[in-house]
Amino acid sequence: MDQLKEKFRKLAEVKKEELKRLNKEFSEVQIDTVNVGQIIGGMRGIEAMLWDTSSLDADEGIRFRGYSIPELQAKLPKAEGGTEPLPEGLFWLMLVDEIPTEEEVKWLSNEWSKRSIVNDSVFKAIDALSIDTHPMTQFTVAIMAMQSNSIFAAKYDEGMSKNDYWDVMYEDSMNLIAKLPVVAAYIYRRTFHAGKHIPSDSNLDWGGNYAKMLGYENEDFKNLMRLYLTIHADHEGGNASAHTVHLVGSTLSDAYLSLAAGMNALAGPLHGLANQEVIKWIFELIEELGTTKPSKDQLRKYINDTLASGKVVPGYGHAVLRKPDPRFTAQKLFAEQFIKNDDIVQIVWDLFEVVPEILGGIGKIKNPWPNVDAHSGALLVHYGFKEYNYYTVLFGVSRALGVLAALCWDRALGLSLERPKSVTTEYLKKVVNF
Ligand code: CMX
């Protein structure tokens, strides 16, 4: 058994016992109540699922196993000469609740590299799609095409004991994470670079190699990718992509089926697709205003026009956060350090000064501040990565780390089939004497 799996096995034994006791002794303890607004309004704030890999505070933002993003930047191992944490380290932390050593992270990079070979049939499945198929659709098709390799599905078919679910879920998750950059880079090169593919480099870390296979050799870009893949990895369990993976996984669908489902949730414009929408909106802004250096007044008018046409300002607002997203701040700090005099980055910063005031003035918007998607596109464009309808795939590759670590835990803890109760409008009317 490999070192990470052994640590996971040991910790899971302890946690499973703990959870069993919690459930046995305290299952009747009331934690939360639900109001009519929450039932009608997308179940906001209802505490109703278990998710240990990260936790989101409305004011402070995300913490991964208790660590904030600046803490992770200080504590997680970096690539040689690199400035940003390696996402491998974050996966290790999320899975076994321990900051890994440099050696452990090197082992994981190497392990993923060994597991990264993708069958030809997967590339054929991608190639069967027309070239104008959205990259997120290509991505989910690729994940589904790999599902025939699921060890969980094969062992379940043979009649595996439920005590072994965690083991095969771990194997599937490790294999899937290892292969995602390969298929994701294939989709990018096929769609935007005439199918001129770049081979994987087993000497590089997971994020650095992904950057190289995409076609970006610049060291700062590799660092950006490591940061990007770290900060997008997890955002507790209630967001649409994570929740979907958890829900689908609760039926004992394997890691491939569950992740593909979650990626379809990420592909929605109110969720992960917002990262492409932001840069598309900024490009349209530049085109309409005829300048890459718009004034704040010009920006204000453009924002008001967007709102007046019944559209959202992409990259702003959040279902949970009530302050600027620390993932936005981390990207802003990266730009301040490594990017000088970039008009698009400047527009993102100017928008940060004017959008909150306008959205805040409307009254109904609970969070007028930028989220993670407000900044990411401008950084990518700076390094020449302008094909914005690919951006959500980058988000998806990263999100796999968190949701698959959590899925391993779901099976290790033996969590139940998810099945909340729905109610009818007639029932609601009766309850409130409407
Ligand atoms: N621009 C315009 N209107 C907005 C808005 C924005 N950025 N954010 C919220 N609103 C509106 C909502 O559409 C809603 O309007 P209606 O009452 O007319 O339906 C109202 O304000 C209240 O919404 P809310 O309670 O503040 O926000 P929600 O929890 O319902 O929605 C979110 C959250 C993210 C979907 C919303 O803020 C939004 O649409 N933002 C723009 C899209 C975006 O950036 N999504 C990415 C989120 C991060 C991620 O998942 O990647």
Short mmCIF file of C-alpha atoms and ligand atoms in Angstrom, two decimals, residues 41 44 235 239 266 268-275 278 307 311-320 322 325 327 355 359 362 364-367 371-374 395 399, ligand 1:
data_model
loop_
_atom_site.label_atom_id
_atom_site.label_comp_id
_atom_site.label_asym_id
_atom_site.label_seq_id
_atom_site.Cartn_x
_atom_site.Cartn_y
_atom_site.Cartn_z
CA GLY A 41 -34.25 30.51 -2.49
CA ARG A 44 -28.86 29.06 1.18
CA HIS A 235 -14.80 25.78 -1.71
CA ASN A 239 -21.29 24.88 -4.13
CA LEU A 266 -19.23 23.92 -13.08
CA GLY A 268 -22.94 26.92 -15.77
CA PRO A 269 -22.47 30.72 -16.08
CA LEU A 270 -23.50 31.42 -12.48
CA HIS A 271 -20.72 29.05 -11.33
CA GLY A 272 -17.40 28.18 -13.05
CA LEU A 273 -18.27 29.47 -16.51
CA ALA A 274 -18.24 32.96 -14.98
CA ASN A 275 -14.45 32.98 -15.51
CA VAL A 278 -15.77 37.97 -17.16
CA LEU A 307 -27.54 45.75 -15.46
CA LYS A 311 -27.71 40.68 -17.17
CA VAL A 312 -25.47 40.05 -14.17
CA VAL A 313 -22.03 41.62 -13.77
CA PRO A 314 -19.90 38.50 -14.06
CA GLY A 315 -17.25 37.87 -11.40
CA TYR A 316 -19.16 39.77 -8.73
CA GLY A 317 -21.45 38.44 -6.01
CA HIS A 318 -21.47 35.16 -4.15
CA ALA A 319 -23.98 32.85 -2.50
CA VAL A 320 -21.94 32.67 0.72
CA ARG A 322 -19.86 38.78 1.98
CA ASP A 325 -12.89 36.74 -2.14
CA ARG A 327 -8.90 33.94 -4.07
CA VAL A 355 -18.51 47.74 -9.32
CA LEU A 359 -24.05 46.76 -7.00
CA ILE A 362 -29.07 48.43 -5.90
CA LYS A 364 -31.00 43.52 -3.26
CA ILE A 365 -27.50 42.16 -4.01
CA LYS A 366 -26.13 40.54 -0.86
CA ASN A 367 -22.48 40.59 -1.86
CA ASN A 371 -15.26 36.51 -6.51
CA VAL A 372 -12.45 34.27 -7.82
CA ASP A 373 -13.57 34.62 -11.44
CA ALA A 374 -13.20 38.41 -11.56
CA PHE A 395 -11.10 25.53 -13.04
CA ARG A 399 -11.74 21.48 -8.64
N1 CMX B 1 -24.81 41.31 -11.03
C1 CMX B 1 -26.12 41.62 -11.09
N2 CMX B 1 -27.05 41.12 -10.25
C2 CMX B 1 -26.61 40.31 -9.29
C3 CMX B 1 -25.26 39.99 -9.11
C4 CMX B 1 -24.34 40.50 -10.06
N3 CMX B 1 -23.05 40.20 -10.03
N4 CMX B 1 -25.14 39.17 -8.05
C5 CMX B 1 -26.36 38.98 -7.56
N5 CMX B 1 -27.28 39.66 -8.31
C6 CMX B 1 -28.72 39.67 -8.17
C7 CMX B 1 -29.27 38.26 -8.32
O1 CMX B 1 -29.35 37.90 -9.69
C8 CMX B 1 -30.59 38.36 -7.60
O2 CMX B 1 -31.47 39.02 -8.46
P1 CMX B 1 -33.06 38.61 -8.51
O3 CMX B 1 -33.57 38.82 -7.11
O4 CMX B 1 -33.61 39.54 -9.53
O5 CMX B 1 -33.10 37.17 -8.93
C9 CMX B 1 -30.25 39.30 -6.44
O6 CMX B 1 -29.09 40.04 -6.86
C10 CMX B 1 -29.97 38.62 -5.14
O7 CMX B 1 -28.92 37.69 -5.34
P2 CMX B 1 -27.94 37.30 -4.15
O8 CMX B 1 -28.76 36.69 -3.07
O9 CMX B 1 -27.07 38.45 -3.82
O10 CMX B 1 -26.98 36.23 -4.85
P3 CMX B 1 -27.25 34.68 -5.09
O11 CMX B 1 -26.77 33.92 -3.92
O12 CMX B 1 -28.65 34.42 -5.52
O13 CMX B 1 -26.32 34.40 -6.36
C11 CMX B 1 -24.37 34.45 -7.68
C12 CMX B 1 -24.93 34.31 -6.27
C13 CMX B 1 -22.88 34.14 -7.65
C14 CMX B 1 -25.05 33.43 -8.60
C15 CMX B 1 -24.63 35.89 -8.18
O14 CMX B 1 -23.96 36.81 -7.35
C16 CMX B 1 -24.22 36.10 -9.62
O15 CMX B 1 -25.01 35.82 -10.53
N6 CMX B 1 -22.97 36.62 -9.88
C17 CMX B 1 -22.47 36.77 -11.21
C18 CMX B 1 -22.01 35.44 -11.77
C19 CMX B 1 -20.73 34.97 -11.09
O16 CMX B 1 -19.76 35.71 -10.96
N7 CMX B 1 -20.70 33.69 -10.70
C20 CMX B 1 -19.48 33.06 -10.14
C21 CMX B 1 -19.59 32.74 -8.66
C22 CMX B 1 -18.31 32.08 -8.16
C23 CMX B 1 -18.15 30.71 -8.73
O17 CMX B 1 -18.97 29.83 -8.43
O18 CMX B 1 -17.23 30.48 -9.52
#
